[in-house]
Coordinates of C-alpha atoms in Angstrom, one line a residue:
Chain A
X1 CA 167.4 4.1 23.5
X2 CA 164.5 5.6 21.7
X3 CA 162.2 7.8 24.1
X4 CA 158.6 9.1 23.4
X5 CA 157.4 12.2 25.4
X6 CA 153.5 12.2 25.0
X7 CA 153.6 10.5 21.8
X8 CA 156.3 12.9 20.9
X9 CA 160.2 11.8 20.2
X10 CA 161.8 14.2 22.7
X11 CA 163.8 12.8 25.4
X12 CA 163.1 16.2 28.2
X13 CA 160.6 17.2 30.7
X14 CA 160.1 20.1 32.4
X15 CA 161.6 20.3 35.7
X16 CA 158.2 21.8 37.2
X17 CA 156.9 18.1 36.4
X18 CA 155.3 16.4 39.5
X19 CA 157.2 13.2 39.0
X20 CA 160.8 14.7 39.6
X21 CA 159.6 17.4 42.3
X22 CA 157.7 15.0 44.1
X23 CA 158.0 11.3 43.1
X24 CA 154.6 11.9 41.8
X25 CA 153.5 9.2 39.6
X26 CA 154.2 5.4 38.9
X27 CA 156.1 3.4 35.9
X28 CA 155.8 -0.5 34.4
X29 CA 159.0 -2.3 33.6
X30 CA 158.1 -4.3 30.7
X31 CA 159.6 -6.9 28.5
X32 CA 159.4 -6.8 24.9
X33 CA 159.1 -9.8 22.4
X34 CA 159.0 -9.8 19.2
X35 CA 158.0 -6.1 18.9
X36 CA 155.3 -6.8 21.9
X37 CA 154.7 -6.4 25.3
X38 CA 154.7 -9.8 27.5
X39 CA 152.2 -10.3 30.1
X40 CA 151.0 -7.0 28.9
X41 CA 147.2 -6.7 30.7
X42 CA 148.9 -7.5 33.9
X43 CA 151.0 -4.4 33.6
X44 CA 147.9 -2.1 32.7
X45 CA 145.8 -3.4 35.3
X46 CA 148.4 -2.4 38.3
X47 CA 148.7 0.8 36.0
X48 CA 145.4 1.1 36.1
X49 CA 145.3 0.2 39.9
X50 CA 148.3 2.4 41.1
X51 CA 146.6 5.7 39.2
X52 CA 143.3 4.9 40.8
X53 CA 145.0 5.1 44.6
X54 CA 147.1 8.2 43.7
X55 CA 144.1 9.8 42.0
X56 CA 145.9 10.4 38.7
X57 CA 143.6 9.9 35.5
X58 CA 144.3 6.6 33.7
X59 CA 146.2 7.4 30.0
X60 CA 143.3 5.6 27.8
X61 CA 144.2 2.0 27.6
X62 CA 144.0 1.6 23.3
X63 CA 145.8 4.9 22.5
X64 CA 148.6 3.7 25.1
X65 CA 148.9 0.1 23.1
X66 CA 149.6 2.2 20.0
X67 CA 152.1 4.3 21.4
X68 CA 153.7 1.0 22.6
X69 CA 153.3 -0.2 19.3
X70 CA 155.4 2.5 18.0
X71 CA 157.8 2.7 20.7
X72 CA 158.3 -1.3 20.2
X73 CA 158.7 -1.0 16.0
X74 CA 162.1 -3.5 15.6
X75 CA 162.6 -4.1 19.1
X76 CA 162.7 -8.5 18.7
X77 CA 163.8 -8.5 22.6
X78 CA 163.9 -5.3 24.8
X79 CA 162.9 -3.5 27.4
X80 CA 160.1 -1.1 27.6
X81 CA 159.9 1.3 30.7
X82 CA 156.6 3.5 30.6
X83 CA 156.4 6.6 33.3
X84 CA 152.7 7.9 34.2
X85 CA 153.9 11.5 36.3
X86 CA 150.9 13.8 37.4
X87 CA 152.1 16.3 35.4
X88 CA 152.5 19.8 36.1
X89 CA 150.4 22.3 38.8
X90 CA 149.0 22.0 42.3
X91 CA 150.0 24.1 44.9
X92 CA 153.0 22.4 46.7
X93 CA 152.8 19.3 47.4
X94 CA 148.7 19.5 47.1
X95 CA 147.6 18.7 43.4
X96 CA 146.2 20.0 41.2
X97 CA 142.1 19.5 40.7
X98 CA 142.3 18.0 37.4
X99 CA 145.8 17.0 36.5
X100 CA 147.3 17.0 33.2
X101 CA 149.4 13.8 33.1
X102 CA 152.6 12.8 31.4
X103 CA 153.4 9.8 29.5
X104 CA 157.3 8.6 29.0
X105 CA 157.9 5.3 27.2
X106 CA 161.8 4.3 27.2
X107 CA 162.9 1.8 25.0
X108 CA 166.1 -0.5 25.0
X109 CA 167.6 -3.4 24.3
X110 CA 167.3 -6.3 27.0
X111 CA 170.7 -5.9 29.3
X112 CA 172.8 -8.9 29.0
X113 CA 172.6 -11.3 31.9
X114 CA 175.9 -12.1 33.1
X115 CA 174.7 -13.3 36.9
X116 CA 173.7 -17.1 36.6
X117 CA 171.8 -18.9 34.4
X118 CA 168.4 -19.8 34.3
X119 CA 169.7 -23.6 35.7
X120 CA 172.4 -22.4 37.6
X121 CA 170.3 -20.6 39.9
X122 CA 172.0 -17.0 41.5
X123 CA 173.5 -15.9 44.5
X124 CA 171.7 -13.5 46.8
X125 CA 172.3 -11.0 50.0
X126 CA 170.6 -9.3 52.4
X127 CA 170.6 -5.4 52.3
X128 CA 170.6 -3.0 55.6
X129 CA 168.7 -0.4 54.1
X130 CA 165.3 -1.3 55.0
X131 CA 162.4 -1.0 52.8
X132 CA 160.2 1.2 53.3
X133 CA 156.8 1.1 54.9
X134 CA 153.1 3.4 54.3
X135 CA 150.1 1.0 53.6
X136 CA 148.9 3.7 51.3
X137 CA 151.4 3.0 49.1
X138 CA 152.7 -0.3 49.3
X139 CA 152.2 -2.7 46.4
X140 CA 152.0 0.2 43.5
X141 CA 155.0 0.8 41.6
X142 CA 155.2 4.5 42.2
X143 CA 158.0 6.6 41.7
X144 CA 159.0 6.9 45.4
X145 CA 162.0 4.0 45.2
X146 CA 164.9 5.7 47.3
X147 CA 164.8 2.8 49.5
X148 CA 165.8 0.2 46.1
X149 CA 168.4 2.9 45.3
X150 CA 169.9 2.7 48.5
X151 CA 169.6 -1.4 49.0
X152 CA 171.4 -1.8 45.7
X153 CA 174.0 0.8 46.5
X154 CA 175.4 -1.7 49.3
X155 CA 177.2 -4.7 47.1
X156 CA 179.6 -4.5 43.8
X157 CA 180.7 -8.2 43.6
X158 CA 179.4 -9.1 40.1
X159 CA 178.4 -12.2 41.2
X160 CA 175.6 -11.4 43.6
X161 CA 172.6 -11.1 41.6
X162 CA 170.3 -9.3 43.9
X163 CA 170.1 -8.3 47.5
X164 CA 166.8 -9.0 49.8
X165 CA 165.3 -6.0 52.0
X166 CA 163.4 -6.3 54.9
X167 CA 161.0 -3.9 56.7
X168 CA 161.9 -2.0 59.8
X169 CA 160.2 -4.7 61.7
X170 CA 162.4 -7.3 60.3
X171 CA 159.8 -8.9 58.0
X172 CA 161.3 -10.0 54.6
X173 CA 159.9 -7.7 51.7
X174 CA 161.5 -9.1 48.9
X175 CA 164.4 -7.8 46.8
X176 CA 165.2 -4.7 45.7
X177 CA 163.8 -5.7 42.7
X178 CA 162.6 -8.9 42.7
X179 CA 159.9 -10.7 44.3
X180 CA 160.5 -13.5 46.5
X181 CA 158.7 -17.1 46.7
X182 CA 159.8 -20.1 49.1
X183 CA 158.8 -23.4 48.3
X184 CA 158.2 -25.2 52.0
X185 CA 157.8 -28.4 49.8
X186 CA 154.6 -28.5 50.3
X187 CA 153.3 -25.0 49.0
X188 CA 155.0 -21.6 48.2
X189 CA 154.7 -18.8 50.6
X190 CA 155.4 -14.7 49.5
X191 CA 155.7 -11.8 51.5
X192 CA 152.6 -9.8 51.5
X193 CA 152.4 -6.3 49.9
X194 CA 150.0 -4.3 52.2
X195 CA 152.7 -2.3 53.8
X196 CA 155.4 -2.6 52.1
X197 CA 156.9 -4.2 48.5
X198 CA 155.3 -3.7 44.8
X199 CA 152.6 -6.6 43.7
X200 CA 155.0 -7.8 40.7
X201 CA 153.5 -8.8 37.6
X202 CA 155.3 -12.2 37.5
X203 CA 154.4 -12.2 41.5
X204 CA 151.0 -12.7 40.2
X205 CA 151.7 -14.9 37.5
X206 CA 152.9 -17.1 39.9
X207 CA 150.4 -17.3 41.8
X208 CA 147.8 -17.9 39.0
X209 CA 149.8 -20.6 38.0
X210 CA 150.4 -22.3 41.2
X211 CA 146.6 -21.9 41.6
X212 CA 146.1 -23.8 37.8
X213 CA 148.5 -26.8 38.6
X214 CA 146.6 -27.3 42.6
X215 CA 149.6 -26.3 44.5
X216 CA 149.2 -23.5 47.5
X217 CA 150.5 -20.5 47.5
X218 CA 150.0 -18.4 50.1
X219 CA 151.1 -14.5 51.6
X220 CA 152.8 -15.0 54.3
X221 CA 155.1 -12.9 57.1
X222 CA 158.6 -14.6 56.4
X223 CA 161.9 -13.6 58.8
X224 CA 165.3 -14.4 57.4
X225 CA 165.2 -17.5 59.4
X226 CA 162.5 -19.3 57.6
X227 CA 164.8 -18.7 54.5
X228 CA 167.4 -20.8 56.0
X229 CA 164.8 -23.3 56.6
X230 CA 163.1 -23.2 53.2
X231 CA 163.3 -26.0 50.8
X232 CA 164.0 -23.8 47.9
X233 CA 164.2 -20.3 47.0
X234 CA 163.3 -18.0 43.8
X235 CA 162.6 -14.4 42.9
X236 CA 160.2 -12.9 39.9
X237 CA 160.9 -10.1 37.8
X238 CA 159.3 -8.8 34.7
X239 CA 162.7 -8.8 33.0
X240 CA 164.6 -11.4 34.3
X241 CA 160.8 -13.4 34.8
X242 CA 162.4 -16.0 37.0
X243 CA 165.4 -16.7 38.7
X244 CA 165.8 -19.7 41.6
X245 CA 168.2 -18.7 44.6
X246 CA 171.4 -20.8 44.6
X247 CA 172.7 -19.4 47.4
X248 CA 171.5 -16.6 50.1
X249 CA 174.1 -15.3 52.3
X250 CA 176.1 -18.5 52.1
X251 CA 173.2 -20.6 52.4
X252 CA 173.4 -23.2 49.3
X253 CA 170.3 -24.5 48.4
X254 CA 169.6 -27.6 46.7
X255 CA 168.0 -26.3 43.5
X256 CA 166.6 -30.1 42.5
X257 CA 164.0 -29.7 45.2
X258 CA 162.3 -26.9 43.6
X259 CA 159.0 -27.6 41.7
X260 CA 160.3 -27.1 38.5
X261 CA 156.9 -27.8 36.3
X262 CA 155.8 -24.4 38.1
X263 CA 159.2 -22.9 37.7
X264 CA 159.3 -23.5 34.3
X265 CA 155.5 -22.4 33.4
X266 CA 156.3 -19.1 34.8
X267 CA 159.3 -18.8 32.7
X268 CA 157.3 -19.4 29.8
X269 CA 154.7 -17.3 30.1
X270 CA 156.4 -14.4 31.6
X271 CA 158.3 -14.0 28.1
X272 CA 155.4 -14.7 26.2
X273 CA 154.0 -11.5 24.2
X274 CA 150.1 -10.7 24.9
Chain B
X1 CA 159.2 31.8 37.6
X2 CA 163.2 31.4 36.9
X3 CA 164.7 28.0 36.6
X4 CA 168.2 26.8 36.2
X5 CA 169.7 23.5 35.9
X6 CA 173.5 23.8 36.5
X7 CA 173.7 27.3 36.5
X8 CA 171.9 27.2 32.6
X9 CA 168.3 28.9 32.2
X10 CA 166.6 26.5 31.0
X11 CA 163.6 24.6 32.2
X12 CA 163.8 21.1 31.0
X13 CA 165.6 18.2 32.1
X14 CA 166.5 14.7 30.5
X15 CA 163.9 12.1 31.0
X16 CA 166.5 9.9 32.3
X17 CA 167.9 11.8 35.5
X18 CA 167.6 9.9 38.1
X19 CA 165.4 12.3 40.7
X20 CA 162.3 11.5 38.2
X21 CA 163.0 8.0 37.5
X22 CA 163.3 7.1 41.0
X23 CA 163.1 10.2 43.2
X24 CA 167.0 10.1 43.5
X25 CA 168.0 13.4 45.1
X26 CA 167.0 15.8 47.7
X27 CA 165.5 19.3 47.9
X28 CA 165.6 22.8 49.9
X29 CA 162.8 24.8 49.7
X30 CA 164.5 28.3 50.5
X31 CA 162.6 31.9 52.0
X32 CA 164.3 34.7 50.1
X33 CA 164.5 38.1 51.3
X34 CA 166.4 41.1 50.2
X35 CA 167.5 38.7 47.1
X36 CA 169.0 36.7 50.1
X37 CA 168.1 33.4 51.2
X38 CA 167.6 32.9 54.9
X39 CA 168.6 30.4 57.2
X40 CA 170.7 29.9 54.6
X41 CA 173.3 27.9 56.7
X42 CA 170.8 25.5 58.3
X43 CA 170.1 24.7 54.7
X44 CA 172.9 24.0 53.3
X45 CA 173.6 21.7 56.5
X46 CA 170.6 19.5 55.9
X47 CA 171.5 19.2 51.9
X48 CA 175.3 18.3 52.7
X49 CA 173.9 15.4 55.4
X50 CA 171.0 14.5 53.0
X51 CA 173.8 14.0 50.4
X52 CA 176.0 12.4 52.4
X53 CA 173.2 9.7 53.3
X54 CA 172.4 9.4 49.6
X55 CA 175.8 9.2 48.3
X56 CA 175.3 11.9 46.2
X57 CA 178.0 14.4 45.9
X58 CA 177.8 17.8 47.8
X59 CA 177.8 21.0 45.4
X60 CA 180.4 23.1 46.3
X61 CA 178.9 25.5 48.6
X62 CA 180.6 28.7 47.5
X63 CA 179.3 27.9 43.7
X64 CA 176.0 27.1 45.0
X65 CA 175.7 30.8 47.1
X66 CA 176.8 32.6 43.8
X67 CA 174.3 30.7 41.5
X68 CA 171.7 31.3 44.3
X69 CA 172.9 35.0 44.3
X70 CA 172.1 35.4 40.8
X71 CA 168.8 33.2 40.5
X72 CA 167.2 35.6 43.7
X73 CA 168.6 38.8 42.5
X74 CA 165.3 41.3 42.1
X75 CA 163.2 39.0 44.3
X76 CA 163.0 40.7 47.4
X77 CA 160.7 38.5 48.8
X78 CA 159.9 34.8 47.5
X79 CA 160.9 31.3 47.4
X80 CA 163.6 29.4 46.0
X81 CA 163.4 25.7 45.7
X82 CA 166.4 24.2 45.4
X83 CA 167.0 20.5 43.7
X84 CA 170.4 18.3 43.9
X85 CA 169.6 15.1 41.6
X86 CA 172.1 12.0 41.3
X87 CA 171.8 12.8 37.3
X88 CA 171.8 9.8 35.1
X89 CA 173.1 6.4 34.6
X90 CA 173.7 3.6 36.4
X91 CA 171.9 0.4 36.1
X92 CA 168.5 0.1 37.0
X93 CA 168.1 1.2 40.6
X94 CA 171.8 0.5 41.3
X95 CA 173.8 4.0 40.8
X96 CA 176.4 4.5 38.9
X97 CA 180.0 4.5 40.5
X98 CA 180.7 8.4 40.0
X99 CA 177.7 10.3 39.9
X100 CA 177.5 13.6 38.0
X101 CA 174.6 15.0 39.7
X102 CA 172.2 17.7 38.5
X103 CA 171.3 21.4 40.4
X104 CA 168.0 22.8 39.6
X105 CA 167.3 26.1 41.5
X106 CA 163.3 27.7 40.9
X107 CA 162.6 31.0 42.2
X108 CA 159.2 32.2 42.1
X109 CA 157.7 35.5 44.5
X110 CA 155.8 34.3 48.5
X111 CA 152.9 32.8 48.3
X112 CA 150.0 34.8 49.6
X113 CA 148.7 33.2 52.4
X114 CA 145.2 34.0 53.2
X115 CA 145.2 30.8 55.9
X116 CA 145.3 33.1 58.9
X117 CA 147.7 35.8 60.4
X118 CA 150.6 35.2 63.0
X119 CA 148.3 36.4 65.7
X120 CA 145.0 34.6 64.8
X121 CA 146.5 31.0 64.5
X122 CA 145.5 28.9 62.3
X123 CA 143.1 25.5 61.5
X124 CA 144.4 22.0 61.4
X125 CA 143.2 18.7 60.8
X126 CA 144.6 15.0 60.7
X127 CA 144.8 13.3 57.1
X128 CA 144.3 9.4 57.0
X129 CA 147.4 9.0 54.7
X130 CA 150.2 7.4 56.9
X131 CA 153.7 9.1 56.6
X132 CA 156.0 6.7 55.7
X133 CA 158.7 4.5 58.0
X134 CA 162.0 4.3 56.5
X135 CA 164.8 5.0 59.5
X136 CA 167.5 5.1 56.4
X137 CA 165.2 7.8 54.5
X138 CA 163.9 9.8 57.9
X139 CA 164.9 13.1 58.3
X140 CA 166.8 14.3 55.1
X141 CA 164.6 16.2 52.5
X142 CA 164.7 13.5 49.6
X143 CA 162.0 13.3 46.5
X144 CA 160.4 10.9 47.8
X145 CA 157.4 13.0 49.0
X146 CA 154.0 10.9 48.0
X147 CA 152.8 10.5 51.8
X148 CA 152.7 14.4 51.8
X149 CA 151.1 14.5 48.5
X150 CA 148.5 12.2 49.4
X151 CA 148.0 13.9 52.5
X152 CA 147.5 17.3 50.9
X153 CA 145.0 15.6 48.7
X154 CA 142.4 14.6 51.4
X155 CA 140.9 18.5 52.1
X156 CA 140.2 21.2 50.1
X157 CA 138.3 23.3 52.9
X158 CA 140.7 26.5 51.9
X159 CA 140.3 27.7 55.8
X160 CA 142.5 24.2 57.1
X161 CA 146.1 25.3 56.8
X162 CA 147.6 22.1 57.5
X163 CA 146.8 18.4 58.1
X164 CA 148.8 16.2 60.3
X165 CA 149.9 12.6 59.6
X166 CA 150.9 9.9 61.7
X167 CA 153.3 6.9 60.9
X168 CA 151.3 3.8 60.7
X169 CA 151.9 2.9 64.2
X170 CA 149.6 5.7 65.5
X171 CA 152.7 8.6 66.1
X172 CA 151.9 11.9 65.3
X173 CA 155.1 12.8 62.8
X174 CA 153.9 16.3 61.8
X175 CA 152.0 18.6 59.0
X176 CA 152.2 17.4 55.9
X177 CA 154.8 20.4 54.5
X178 CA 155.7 21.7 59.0
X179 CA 157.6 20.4 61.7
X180 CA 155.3 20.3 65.1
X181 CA 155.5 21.3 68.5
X182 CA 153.4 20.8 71.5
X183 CA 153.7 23.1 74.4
X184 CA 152.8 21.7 77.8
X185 CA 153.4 24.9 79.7
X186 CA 157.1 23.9 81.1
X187 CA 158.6 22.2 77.8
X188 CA 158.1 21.9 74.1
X189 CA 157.6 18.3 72.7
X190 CA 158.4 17.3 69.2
X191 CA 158.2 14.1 67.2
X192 CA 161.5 12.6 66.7
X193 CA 162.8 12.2 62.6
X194 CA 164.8 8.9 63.1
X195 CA 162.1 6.6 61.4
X196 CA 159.4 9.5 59.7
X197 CA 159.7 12.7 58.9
X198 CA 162.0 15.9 58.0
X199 CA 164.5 17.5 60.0
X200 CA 162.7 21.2 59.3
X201 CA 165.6 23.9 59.4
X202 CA 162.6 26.4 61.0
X203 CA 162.5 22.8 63.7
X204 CA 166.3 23.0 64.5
X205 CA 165.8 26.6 64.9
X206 CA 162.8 26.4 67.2
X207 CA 164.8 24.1 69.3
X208 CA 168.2 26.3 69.5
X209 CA 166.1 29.2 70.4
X210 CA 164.5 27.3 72.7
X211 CA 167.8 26.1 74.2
X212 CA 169.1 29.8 74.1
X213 CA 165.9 31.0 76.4
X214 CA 166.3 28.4 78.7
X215 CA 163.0 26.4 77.6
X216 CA 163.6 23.0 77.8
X217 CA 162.7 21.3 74.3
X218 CA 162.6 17.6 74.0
X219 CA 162.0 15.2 70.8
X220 CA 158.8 12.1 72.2
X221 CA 156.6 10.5 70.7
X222 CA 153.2 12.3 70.5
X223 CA 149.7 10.8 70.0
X224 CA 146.3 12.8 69.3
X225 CA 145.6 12.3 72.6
X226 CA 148.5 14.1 73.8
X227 CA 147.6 16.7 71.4
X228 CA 144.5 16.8 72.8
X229 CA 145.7 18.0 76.1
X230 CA 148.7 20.3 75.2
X231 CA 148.5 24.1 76.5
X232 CA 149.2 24.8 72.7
X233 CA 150.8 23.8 69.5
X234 CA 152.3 25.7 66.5
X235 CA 153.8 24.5 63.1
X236 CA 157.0 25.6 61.2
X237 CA 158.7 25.5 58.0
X238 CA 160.8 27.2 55.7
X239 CA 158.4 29.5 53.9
X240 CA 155.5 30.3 56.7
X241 CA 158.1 30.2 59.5
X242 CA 156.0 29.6 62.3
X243 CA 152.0 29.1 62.6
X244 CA 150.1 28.9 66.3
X245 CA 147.4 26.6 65.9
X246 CA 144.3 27.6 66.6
X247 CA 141.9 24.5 66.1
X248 CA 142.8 21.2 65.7
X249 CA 139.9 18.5 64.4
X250 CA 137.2 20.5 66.3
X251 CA 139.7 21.5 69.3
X252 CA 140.1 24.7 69.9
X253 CA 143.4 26.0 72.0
X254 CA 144.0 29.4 73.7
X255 CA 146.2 31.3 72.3
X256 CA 147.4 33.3 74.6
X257 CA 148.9 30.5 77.0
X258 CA 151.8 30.0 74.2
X259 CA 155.3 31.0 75.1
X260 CA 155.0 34.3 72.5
X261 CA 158.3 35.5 73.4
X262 CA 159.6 32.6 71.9
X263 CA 157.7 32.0 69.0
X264 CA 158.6 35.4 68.2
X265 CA 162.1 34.9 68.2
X266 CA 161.7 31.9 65.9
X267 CA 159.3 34.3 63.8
X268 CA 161.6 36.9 63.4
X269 CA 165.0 34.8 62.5
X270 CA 163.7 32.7 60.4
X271 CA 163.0 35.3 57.9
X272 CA 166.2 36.9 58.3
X273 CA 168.7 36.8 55.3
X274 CA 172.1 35.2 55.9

């Protein structure tokens, strides 16, 4: 793991740093290709978005591309995780008037994949720790993920890929770190992200490239028993980019009723460098 | 300011910990006095049931009171914020099995507070921010403090002391750094903290006092409107103790009709050492 601390190799902060007093910042998970960043301008656009809402200055968009240059250099498939904090200051909670933020760039190999292959389709749960809900925050990827932490505390068995969470109300959110489609077999349907959930960069994809082939996707309040019902099932990631649900809390779906033209256009592009 | 991190004086801490990556860990903001910390019981309570929920080992506490001993000695009156972490590893969200987690204790002298004296009260407004609904977060003193950052963001009038957030359903669940209380002349009211909000030690206090002076003091759900129409309300926490308020969002409230004898027996113990 190589780590950059402002530019600088140095893998410490300073524990006065708003992001581990508070939670006070936001972070992309991004896949690397060939030495790149995939799906790259999505990422810096909910960057972008999620500093606007917290009112944390936006790290300037070229000078950030070179320092992922650098922290990519021999990286042919990895991970990058970048971490925007608010930096230092403020009085309590309150910030400061004109932060000083911190950039952290992570870089490591991509984990192997031992939960189902891309055909195969994965096996899924639900969580009891519900997410959590603030319309303020919801749909930025901030640093406040407790409720993730705790959702993927709750299963060991290797074989369960991911776990879904659902709001206190009982709404289905997605998973702890996934987002979740369902094909109706007529047009996909995703939770919304205005209280709750992060607006995932393949979540988007998705929809753009439902939108390009004429098929409706839609947001869309979804209970655990229109899962049952569904046709098919798949989550989004930006490191696993798509993975259909072969199973959800011993529900076996048939995977040959998915739309696989779609399916297989987001895999595509969600790997593709640019 | 002194810091330690596991009994070492340093100030720095690994990128990777946990309580920055995701806000994994909890925190005690401790009133020193006499190089003692006060309330000190009531604090290490909350951080033993915080870590419990977590699953995050407890410190040991008799370790913990000598490190604290040595990181207040010559501060006869200040703050010490104390930080349990779940440290690093695991994968992704997902914890590892056996957590070595991280203590981070900063000391720094008491605020002044030019906000208003004991007897004069003090000013109060409502933020727009929502405080966040999570019944498996509510309560315990995690990182996860964004609602109360954006909150604190939202005034800068330096005569407002305080701003008060509700949940998203409309629920008054206190200040944005106090517990609150509404006096109707026979009872105190305060927001329950199953699904929003801390369990303030300066809260538990208020209500065992309470309970010791025969005052009845019951959690319920409180609106503005309720607010509106109390006899009076006051605000605690850790470092203030307790605040009267004087004017709330243009509202002004007599002082006088509080139950004094009360709020100074709160005042008074929960600046006490031990």
């Amino acid at each position: 793991m190589r780590v950059l601390v402002d530019g600088r190799g140095q893998d410490l902060l300073e524990v006065v740093d708003r992001g581990l007093q508070y939670g006070d910042g936001l972070f992309e998970t991004i896949r690397l290709r060939d030495e790149r960043p995939c799906q790259w301008q999505r990422h810096l656009d909910r960057l972008a978005c999620g500093a606007g809402r917290l009112g944390i200055p936006s790290p300037d968009p070229k000078s950030l591309a070179a320092e992922i240059a650098d922290a990519a250099h021999g990286l042919d498939d990895g991970v990058l995780k970048l971490i925007l904090t608010r930096g230092r200051g403020g009085r309590g909670y309150r910030p400061p008037d004109s932060p000083q933020p911190r950039r952290i760039l992570l870089t490591y190999p991509l984990p192997l994949d031992p939960l189902g292959s891309w055909e195969e389709g994965v096996s899924v749960r639900y969580c009891r720790t519900p997410a959590s809900i603030n319309p303020a925050l919801a749909g930025i990827k901030h640093l406040n993920r407790l409720d993730s932490v705790l959702g993927s505390r709750e299963w060991s068995d290797p074989t369960i890929a991911e776990g879904l969470m659902l709001d206190p109300s009982g709404g289905v959110v997605g998973g702890t770190r996934t987002n979740l489609f369902l094909w109706d077999g007529r047009r996909l349907l995703t939770p919304p992200v205005d209280r709750s959930g992060i607006a995932g960069t393949r979540r988007a994809l998705t929809m753009d490239l439902a939108a390009q082939s004429g098929l409706d996707c839609v947001e869309s309040r979804l209970e655990p028993a229109d899962l049952s019902l569904a046709r098919g099932l798949f989550l989004t990631n930006a490191i696993v980019g798509i993975w259909p649900v072969r199973e959800l809390a011993g529900h076996s779906f048939d995977l040959t009723r998915l739309p696989w033209s779609l399916l297989d256009a987001v895999r595509q592009a969600a790997q593709t460098p640019g």
